[in-house]
Amino acid sequence: MSVMTQFISIAVDGPAASGKGTLARRLAEQFHLFYLDSGSVYRAVAKHILDLGKNPDNPEDAVSAALYVRDHLTTEMIDNPALRNDIVADATSRSCRFPPVRDVITETLRFYANHPPVSKHTKPFQGSILDGRDIGTVVCPNADVKLFLTANAKVRAERRFKELNAKGIETTYETVLQDMQDRDARDSGRETAPLKAAADAIHFDTSTMDVDTAFEKAVEVIRQKLA
Ligand code: C5P
């Protein structure tokens, strides 16, 4: 007897260091979903601009980098630890604000959301889970479940500061907080695809909620939605 299995699509959005990546990774494992961190794809665009000595505030440089990333995207490219510093993060929120850049990357993300990679070594994914800023609103507006994570800026800056410290990157809490607030303002204030909760998103405030509690609540929400 063959069992029809439903393709599951999950969107997780929220500001920097709201815990969306950690949550999305755990949910991907739990439900056997393909996980894609859309922030890493936008970071890869910014890194390419910087590597070429070009300008993240120049729309033409940004679009040609987006096309490069679309055509050369690999797991290694988005897992590159060199994407995870504040210089790249700052350049990312500048270069990703141009509508043609967003069009190119949105289409790429949507393709992977609907067609998770297939490998002969693992059983096919049950669906996909993407995290970012505009997944529930723009990239996957028909996602089965949309989660929107928030946490106050001080808590998020504290988390990011600890992460950077653990990696041996020297900075101060005040710098991290300021950088984060600047980036949040650019991400929320841009005209195209700003950081915004979808009308049907379920909100989680992770300021005081630990990772395990957020995970358990999300699993319950997803099970209920899919039942
Ligand atoms: O999630 P992360 O902090 O790695 O994202 C880096 C930057 O990429 C964000 O500050 C934002 O400017 C951009 N981004 C975006 N849309 C997404 C994901 C990330 O604009 N869906």
PDB file of C-alpha atoms and ligand atoms in Angstrom:
ATOM      1  CA  MET A   1       0.000   0.000   0.000  1.00  0.00           C
ATOM      2  CA  SER A   2       1.422   3.407  -0.867  1.00  0.00           C
ATOM      3  CA  VAL A   3       1.032   6.233   1.593  1.00  0.00           C
ATOM      4  CA  MET A   4       0.472   9.722   0.211  1.00  0.00           C
ATOM      5  CA  THR A   5       2.743  12.089   2.067  1.00  0.00           C
ATOM      6  CA  GLN A   6       2.095  15.783   2.169  1.00  0.00           C
ATOM      7  CA  PHE A   7       4.850  18.247   1.120  1.00  0.00           C
ATOM      8  CA  ILE A   8       5.458  20.476   4.140  1.00  0.00           C
ATOM      9  CA  SER A   9       6.529  24.086   3.722  1.00  0.00           C
ATOM     10  CA  ILE A  10       7.599  26.134   6.739  1.00  0.00           C
ATOM     11  CA  ALA A  11       8.669  29.798   6.915  1.00  0.00           C
ATOM     12  CA  VAL A  12      10.597  31.200   9.876  1.00  0.00           C
ATOM     13  CA  ASP A  13      11.236  34.946   9.946  1.00  0.00           C
ATOM     14  CA  GLY A  14      12.641  37.396  12.443  1.00  0.00           C
ATOM     15  CA  PRO A  15      15.407  39.917  13.112  1.00  0.00           C
ATOM     16  CA  ALA A  16      19.101  39.127  13.664  1.00  0.00           C
ATOM     17  CA  ALA A  17      19.849  36.774  16.579  1.00  0.00           C
ATOM     18  CA  SER A  18      16.171  36.115  17.313  1.00  0.00           C
ATOM     19  CA  GLY A  19      16.942  32.376  17.365  1.00  0.00           C
ATOM     20  CA  LYS A  20      15.344  31.574  14.007  1.00  0.00           C
ATOM     21  CA  GLY A  21      18.343  29.664  12.613  1.00  0.00           C
ATOM     22  CA  THR A  22      18.651  27.377  15.639  1.00  0.00           C
ATOM     23  CA  LEU A  23      14.921  26.717  15.670  1.00  0.00           C
ATOM     24  CA  ALA A  24      14.682  26.126  11.912  1.00  0.00           C
ATOM     25  CA  ARG A  25      17.610  23.655  11.976  1.00  0.00           C
ATOM     26  CA  ARG A  26      16.006  21.618  14.753  1.00  0.00           C
ATOM     27  CA  LEU A  27      12.633  21.602  13.030  1.00  0.00           C
ATOM     28  CA  ALA A  28      14.301  20.516   9.782  1.00  0.00           C
ATOM     29  CA  GLU A  29      15.762  17.521  11.600  1.00  0.00           C
ATOM     30  CA  GLN A  30      12.530  16.706  13.422  1.00  0.00           C
ATOM     31  CA  PHE A  31      10.339  16.700  10.311  1.00  0.00           C
ATOM     32  CA  HIS A  32      13.041  15.670   7.799  1.00  0.00           C
ATOM     33  CA  LEU A  33      12.868  18.919   5.842  1.00  0.00           C
ATOM     34  CA  PHE A  34      15.390  20.592   3.576  1.00  0.00           C
ATOM     35  CA  TYR A  35      16.751  23.625   5.456  1.00  0.00           C
ATOM     36  CA  LEU A  36      17.869  26.786   3.721  1.00  0.00           C
ATOM     37  CA  ASP A  37      19.184  29.853   5.551  1.00  0.00           C
ATOM     38  CA  SER A  38      18.253  32.672   3.166  1.00  0.00           C
ATOM     39  CA  GLY A  39      20.434  35.143   5.093  1.00  0.00           C
ATOM     40  CA  SER A  40      23.489  33.111   4.055  1.00  0.00           C
ATOM     41  CA  VAL A  41      22.516  33.438   0.406  1.00  0.00           C
ATOM     42  CA  TYR A  42      22.232  37.225   0.758  1.00  0.00           C
ATOM     43  CA  ARG A  43      25.523  37.207   2.689  1.00  0.00           C
ATOM     44  CA  ALA A  44      27.189  35.289  -0.179  1.00  0.00           C
ATOM     45  CA  VAL A  45      26.088  38.081  -2.535  1.00  0.00           C
ATOM     46  CA  ALA A  46      27.656  40.717  -0.255  1.00  0.00           C
ATOM     47  CA  LYS A  47      30.862  38.707   0.167  1.00  0.00           C
ATOM     48  CA  HIS A  48      31.224  38.406  -3.591  1.00  0.00           C
ATOM     49  CA  ILE A  49      30.876  42.199  -3.931  1.00  0.00           C
ATOM     50  CA  LEU A  50      33.519  42.771  -1.231  1.00  0.00           C
ATOM     51  CA  ASP A  51      35.875  40.123  -2.680  1.00  0.00           C
ATOM     52  CA  LEU A  52      35.805  41.953  -6.014  1.00  0.00           C
ATOM     53  CA  GLY A  53      36.531  45.273  -4.264  1.00  0.00           C
ATOM     54  CA  LYS A  54      33.133  46.584  -5.392  1.00  0.00           C
ATOM     55  CA  ASN A  55      30.521  48.660  -3.585  1.00  0.00           C
ATOM     56  CA  PRO A  56      27.524  47.133  -1.754  1.00  0.00           C
ATOM     57  CA  ASP A  57      25.665  50.445  -2.108  1.00  0.00           C
ATOM     58  CA  ASN A  58      25.945  50.326  -5.889  1.00  0.00           C
ATOM     59  CA  PRO A  59      22.890  48.581  -7.420  1.00  0.00           C
ATOM     60  CA  GLU A  60      24.765  47.387 -10.517  1.00  0.00           C
ATOM     61  CA  ASP A  61      27.531  45.754  -8.475  1.00  0.00           C
ATOM     62  CA  ALA A  62      24.879  44.177  -6.250  1.00  0.00           C
ATOM     63  CA  VAL A  63      22.833  42.758  -9.135  1.00  0.00           C
ATOM     64  CA  SER A  64      25.831  41.256 -10.898  1.00  0.00           C
ATOM     65  CA  ALA A  65      26.869  39.584  -7.605  1.00  0.00           C
ATOM     66  CA  ALA A  66      23.315  38.236  -7.145  1.00  0.00           C
ATOM     67  CA  LEU A  67      23.437  36.705 -10.631  1.00  0.00           C
ATOM     68  CA  TYR A  68      26.847  35.199  -9.843  1.00  0.00           C
ATOM     69  CA  VAL A  69      25.506  33.624  -6.639  1.00  0.00           C
ATOM     70  CA  ARG A  70      22.394  32.325  -8.399  1.00  0.00           C
ATOM     71  CA  ASP A  71      24.559  30.620 -11.039  1.00  0.00           C
ATOM     72  CA  HIS A  72      27.253  29.243  -8.698  1.00  0.00           C
ATOM     73  CA  LEU A  73      25.318  28.457  -5.518  1.00  0.00           C
ATOM     74  CA  THR A  74      26.737  25.497  -3.571  1.00  0.00           C
ATOM     75  CA  THR A  75      26.477  24.258   0.000  1.00  0.00           C
ATOM     76  CA  GLU A  76      30.128  25.240   0.528  1.00  0.00           C
ATOM     77  CA  MET A  77      29.366  28.794  -0.575  1.00  0.00           C
ATOM     78  CA  ILE A  78      26.608  29.299   1.993  1.00  0.00           C
ATOM     79  CA  ASP A  79      28.335  27.370   4.784  1.00  0.00           C
ATOM     80  CA  ASN A  80      31.498  29.472   4.460  1.00  0.00           C
ATOM     81  CA  PRO A  81      32.429  30.758   7.981  1.00  0.00           C
ATOM     82  CA  ALA A  82      33.785  33.927   6.332  1.00  0.00           C
ATOM     83  CA  LEU A  83      30.164  35.002   5.758  1.00  0.00           C
ATOM     84  CA  ARG A  84      29.508  35.254   9.475  1.00  0.00           C
ATOM     85  CA  ASN A  85      31.148  38.501  10.454  1.00  0.00           C
ATOM     86  CA  ASP A  86      29.717  41.978  10.945  1.00  0.00           C
ATOM     87  CA  ILE A  87      31.468  43.521   7.935  1.00  0.00           C
ATOM     88  CA  VAL A  88      29.696  41.058   5.654  1.00  0.00           C
ATOM     89  CA  ALA A  89      26.441  41.473   7.636  1.00  0.00           C
ATOM     90  CA  ASP A  90      26.542  45.237   7.169  1.00  0.00           C
ATOM     91  CA  ALA A  91      27.298  44.942   3.431  1.00  0.00           C
ATOM     92  CA  THR A  92      24.476  42.401   3.151  1.00  0.00           C
ATOM     93  CA  SER A  93      21.748  44.662   4.484  1.00  0.00           C
ATOM     94  CA  ARG A  94      22.967  47.363   2.053  1.00  0.00           C
ATOM     95  CA  SER A  95      23.244  45.265  -1.103  1.00  0.00           C
ATOM     96  CA  CYS A  96      20.055  43.254  -0.583  1.00  0.00           C
ATOM     97  CA  ARG A  97      17.774  46.282  -0.523  1.00  0.00           C
ATOM     98  CA  PHE A  98      17.735  46.738  -4.317  1.00  0.00           C
ATOM     99  CA  PRO A  99      14.579  45.263  -5.877  1.00  0.00           C
ATOM    100  CA  PRO A 100      16.389  43.501  -8.801  1.00  0.00           C
ATOM    101  CA  VAL A 101      18.721  41.794  -6.280  1.00  0.00           C
ATOM    102  CA  ARG A 102      15.708  40.604  -4.308  1.00  0.00           C
ATOM    103  CA  ASP A 103      14.000  39.353  -7.476  1.00  0.00           C
ATOM    104  CA  VAL A 104      16.997  37.194  -8.414  1.00  0.00           C
ATOM    105  CA  ILE A 105      17.483  35.772  -4.924  1.00  0.00           C
ATOM    106  CA  THR A 106      13.763  35.333  -4.218  1.00  0.00           C
ATOM    107  CA  GLU A 107      13.386  33.245  -7.354  1.00  0.00           C
ATOM    108  CA  THR A 108      16.419  31.130  -6.378  1.00  0.00           C
ATOM    109  CA  LEU A 109      15.120  30.589  -2.832  1.00  0.00           C
ATOM    110  CA  ARG A 110      11.656  29.724  -4.094  1.00  0.00           C
ATOM    111  CA  PHE A 111      13.080  27.155  -6.477  1.00  0.00           C
ATOM    112  CA  TYR A 112      14.894  25.339  -3.635  1.00  0.00           C
ATOM    113  CA  ALA A 113      11.883  25.673  -1.328  1.00  0.00           C
ATOM    114  CA  ASN A 114       9.737  23.861  -3.896  1.00  0.00           C
ATOM    115  CA  HIS A 115      12.412  21.452  -5.146  1.00  0.00           C
ATOM    116  CA  PRO A 116      14.586  20.297  -2.237  1.00  0.00           C
ATOM    117  CA  PRO A 117      17.755  18.622  -3.500  1.00  0.00           C
ATOM    118  CA  VAL A 118      17.554  14.856  -3.895  1.00  0.00           C
ATOM    119  CA  SER A 119      20.405  12.562  -2.876  1.00  0.00           C
ATOM    120  CA  LYS A 120      20.639   8.833  -3.473  1.00  0.00           C
ATOM    121  CA  HIS A 121      22.241   8.458  -0.029  1.00  0.00           C
ATOM    122  CA  THR A 122      19.370   9.859   2.042  1.00  0.00           C
ATOM    123  CA  LYS A 123      15.636   9.460   1.945  1.00  0.00           C
ATOM    124  CA  PRO A 124      13.825  12.282   0.118  1.00  0.00           C
ATOM    125  CA  PHE A 125      12.941  15.337   2.169  1.00  0.00           C
ATOM    126  CA  GLN A 126       9.341  15.708   3.357  1.00  0.00           C
ATOM    127  CA  GLY A 127       9.393  19.377   2.431  1.00  0.00           C
ATOM    128  CA  SER A 128      11.399  22.498   3.159  1.00  0.00           C
ATOM    129  CA  ILE A 129      11.990  25.075   5.859  1.00  0.00           C
ATOM    130  CA  LEU A 130      13.505  28.461   5.090  1.00  0.00           C
ATOM    131  CA  ASP A 131      14.437  31.219   7.488  1.00  0.00           C
ATOM    132  CA  GLY A 132      14.984  34.903   6.838  1.00  0.00           C
ATOM    133  CA  ARG A 133      13.153  38.218   6.830  1.00  0.00           C
ATOM    134  CA  ASP A 134      10.549  37.864   4.068  1.00  0.00           C
ATOM    135  CA  ILE A 135       9.974  34.111   3.745  1.00  0.00           C
ATOM    136  CA  GLY A 136       6.368  34.127   4.987  1.00  0.00           C
ATOM    137  CA  THR A 137       5.480  37.364   3.178  1.00  0.00           C
ATOM    138  CA  VAL A 138       7.284  37.105  -0.180  1.00  0.00           C
ATOM    139  CA  VAL A 139       9.291  33.938  -0.815  1.00  0.00           C
ATOM    140  CA  CYS A 140       6.787  31.327   0.402  1.00  0.00           C
ATOM    141  CA  PRO A 141       3.495  33.160   0.990  1.00  0.00           C
ATOM    142  CA  ASN A 142       1.651  29.822   0.822  1.00  0.00           C
ATOM    143  CA  ALA A 143       3.777  28.097   3.476  1.00  0.00           C
ATOM    144  CA  ASP A 144       1.787  25.668   5.652  1.00  0.00           C
ATOM    145  CA  VAL A 145       3.233  27.141   8.836  1.00  0.00           C
ATOM    146  CA  LYS A 146       4.723  30.590   9.359  1.00  0.00           C
ATOM    147  CA  LEU A 147       6.622  31.436  12.515  1.00  0.00           C
ATOM    148  CA  PHE A 148       7.821  34.927  13.431  1.00  0.00           C
ATOM    149  CA  LEU A 149      10.465  35.177  16.140  1.00  0.00           C
ATOM    150  CA  THR A 150      11.228  38.309  18.091  1.00  0.00           C
ATOM    151  CA  ALA A 151      13.347  39.160  21.114  1.00  0.00           C
ATOM    152  CA  ASN A 152      14.305  42.510  22.525  1.00  0.00           C
ATOM    153  CA  ALA A 153      17.407  44.144  21.046  1.00  0.00           C
ATOM    154  CA  LYS A 154      19.467  43.875  24.250  1.00  0.00           C
ATOM    155  CA  VAL A 155      18.907  40.133  24.538  1.00  0.00           C
ATOM    156  CA  ARG A 156      19.750  39.640  20.858  1.00  0.00           C
ATOM    157  CA  ALA A 157      22.885  41.770  21.073  1.00  0.00           C
ATOM    158  CA  GLU A 158      23.984  39.803  24.146  1.00  0.00           C
ATOM    159  CA  ARG A 159      23.571  36.520  22.233  1.00  0.00           C
ATOM    160  CA  ARG A 160      25.465  37.809  19.209  1.00  0.00           C
ATOM    161  CA  PHE A 161      28.223  39.258  21.428  1.00  0.00           C
ATOM    162  CA  LYS A 162      28.708  35.856  23.127  1.00  0.00           C
ATOM    163  CA  GLU A 163      28.764  34.082  19.758  1.00  0.00           C
ATOM    164  CA  LEU A 164      31.433  36.458  18.400  1.00  0.00           C
ATOM    165  CA  ASN A 165      33.460  36.140  21.605  1.00  0.00           C
ATOM    166  CA  ALA A 166      33.342  32.353  21.409  1.00  0.00           C
ATOM    167  CA  LYS A 167      34.758  32.604  17.886  1.00  0.00           C
ATOM    168  CA  GLY A 168      37.600  34.787  19.188  1.00  0.00           C
ATOM    169  CA  ILE A 169      36.324  37.884  17.343  1.00  0.00           C
ATOM    170  CA  GLU A 170      37.151  40.996  19.367  1.00  0.00           C
ATOM    171  CA  THR A 171      34.345  43.503  19.770  1.00  0.00           C
ATOM    172  CA  THR A 172      32.310  45.213  22.476  1.00  0.00           C
ATOM    173  CA  TYR A 173      28.706  44.678  23.493  1.00  0.00           C
ATOM    174  CA  GLU A 174      27.956  48.341  22.644  1.00  0.00           C
ATOM    175  CA  THR A 175      29.309  47.931  19.088  1.00  0.00           C
ATOM    176  CA  VAL A 176      27.294  44.757  18.560  1.00  0.00           C
ATOM    177  CA  LEU A 177      24.107  46.428  19.856  1.00  0.00           C
ATOM    178  CA  GLN A 178      24.613  49.496  17.641  1.00  0.00           C
ATOM    179  CA  ASP A 179      25.405  47.402  14.520  1.00  0.00           C
ATOM    180  CA  MET A 180      22.356  45.265  15.154  1.00  0.00           C
ATOM    181  CA  GLN A 181      20.045  48.245  15.615  1.00  0.00           C
ATOM    182  CA  ASP A 182      21.382  49.840  12.396  1.00  0.00           C
ATOM    183  CA  ARG A 183      20.861  46.595  10.486  1.00  0.00           C
ATOM    184  CA  ASP A 184      17.353  46.075  11.942  1.00  0.00           C
ATOM    185  CA  ALA A 185      16.444  49.629  10.917  1.00  0.00           C
ATOM    186  CA  ARG A 186      17.649  49.043   7.334  1.00  0.00           C
ATOM    187  CA  ASP A 187      15.917  45.626   7.123  1.00  0.00           C
ATOM    188  CA  SER A 188      12.612  46.906   8.521  1.00  0.00           C
ATOM    189  CA  GLY A 189      12.675  50.262   6.764  1.00  0.00           C
ATOM    190  CA  ARG A 190      13.442  49.245   3.176  1.00  0.00           C
ATOM    191  CA  GLU A 191      10.661  49.533   0.628  1.00  0.00           C
ATOM    192  CA  THR A 192      10.942  46.094  -0.936  1.00  0.00           C
ATOM    193  CA  ALA A 193      10.326  42.979   1.148  1.00  0.00           C
ATOM    194  CA  PRO A 194      11.069  44.519   4.555  1.00  0.00           C
ATOM    195  CA  LEU A 195      11.385  42.449   7.702  1.00  0.00           C
ATOM    196  CA  LYS A 196       7.720  41.945   8.562  1.00  0.00           C
ATOM    197  CA  ALA A 197       5.528  39.264  10.054  1.00  0.00           C
ATOM    198  CA  ALA A 198       2.996  37.704   7.688  1.00  0.00           C
ATOM    199  CA  ALA A 199      -0.598  38.331   8.771  1.00  0.00           C
ATOM    200  CA  ASP A 200      -1.012  34.599   9.457  1.00  0.00           C
ATOM    201  CA  ALA A 201       2.331  34.110  11.251  1.00  0.00           C
ATOM    202  CA  ILE A 202       2.504  32.695  14.768  1.00  0.00           C
ATOM    203  CA  HIS A 203       4.639  34.937  16.985  1.00  0.00           C
ATOM    204  CA  PHE A 204       7.254  33.693  19.444  1.00  0.00           C
ATOM    205  CA  ASP A 205       9.039  36.089  21.763  1.00  0.00           C
ATOM    206  CA  THR A 206      12.350  34.393  22.563  1.00  0.00           C
ATOM    207  CA  SER A 207      13.549  37.109  24.988  1.00  0.00           C
ATOM    208  CA  THR A 208      12.738  34.847  27.895  1.00  0.00           C
ATOM    209  CA  MET A 209      11.941  31.577  26.127  1.00  0.00           C
ATOM    210  CA  ASP A 210      14.783  29.056  25.923  1.00  0.00           C
ATOM    211  CA  VAL A 211      15.593  27.116  22.750  1.00  0.00           C
ATOM    212  CA  ASP A 212      13.979  23.872  23.956  1.00  0.00           C
ATOM    213  CA  THR A 213      10.706  25.569  24.869  1.00  0.00           C
ATOM    214  CA  ALA A 214      10.558  27.391  21.526  1.00  0.00           C
ATOM    215  CA  PHE A 215      11.244  24.100  19.743  1.00  0.00           C
ATOM    216  CA  GLU A 216       8.556  22.189  21.666  1.00  0.00           C
ATOM    217  CA  LYS A 217       5.963  24.902  21.039  1.00  0.00           C
ATOM    218  CA  ALA A 218       6.836  25.026  17.339  1.00  0.00           C
ATOM    219  CA  VAL A 219       6.576  21.234  17.001  1.00  0.00           C
ATOM    220  CA  GLU A 220       3.131  21.368  18.570  1.00  0.00           C
ATOM    221  CA  VAL A 221       1.987  24.195  16.272  1.00  0.00           C
ATOM    222  CA  ILE A 222       3.261  22.337  13.195  1.00  0.00           C
ATOM    223  CA  ARG A 223       1.617  19.058  14.235  1.00  0.00           C
ATOM    224  CA  GLN A 224      -1.695  20.841  14.802  1.00  0.00           C
ATOM    225  CA  LYS A 225      -1.493  22.650  11.457  1.00  0.00           C
ATOM    226  CA  LEU A 226      -0.674  19.455   9.598  1.00  0.00           C
ATOM    227  CA  ALA A 227      -3.200  17.250  11.367  1.00  0.00           C
TER     228      ALA A 227
HETATM  229  O1  C5P B   1      19.809  36.180   8.880  1.00  0.00           O
HETATM  230  P1  C5P B   1      21.097  36.937   8.709  1.00  0.00           P
HETATM  231  O2  C5P B   1      21.392  37.841   9.858  1.00  0.00           O
HETATM  232  O3  C5P B   1      22.234  36.056   8.346  1.00  0.00           O
HETATM  233  O4  C5P B   1      20.835  37.866   7.427  1.00  0.00           O
HETATM  234  C1  C5P B   1      21.796  38.791   6.972  1.00  0.00           C
HETATM  235  C2  C5P B   1      21.105  39.929   6.260  1.00  0.00           C
HETATM  236  O5  C5P B   1      20.523  39.424   5.049  1.00  0.00           O
HETATM  237  C3  C5P B   1      19.935  40.579   6.992  1.00  0.00           C
HETATM  238  O6  C5P B   1      20.353  41.599   7.883  1.00  0.00           O
HETATM  239  C4  C5P B   1      19.120  41.142   5.856  1.00  0.00           C
HETATM  240  O7  C5P B   1      19.635  42.382   5.443  1.00  0.00           O
HETATM  241  C5  C5P B   1      19.351  40.143   4.723  1.00  0.00           C
HETATM  242  N1  C5P B   1      18.241  39.225   4.530  1.00  0.00           N
HETATM  243  C6  C5P B   1      17.139  39.654   3.823  1.00  0.00           C
HETATM  244  N2  C5P B   1      16.124  38.796   3.535  1.00  0.00           N
HETATM  245  C7  C5P B   1      16.170  37.526   3.946  1.00  0.00           C
HETATM  246  C8  C5P B   1      17.268  37.054   4.709  1.00  0.00           C
HETATM  247  C9  C5P B   1      18.290  37.953   5.002  1.00  0.00           C
HETATM  248  O8  C5P B   1      17.065  40.818   3.442  1.00  0.00           O
HETATM  249  N3  C5P B   1      15.167  36.686   3.628  1.00  0.00           N
END
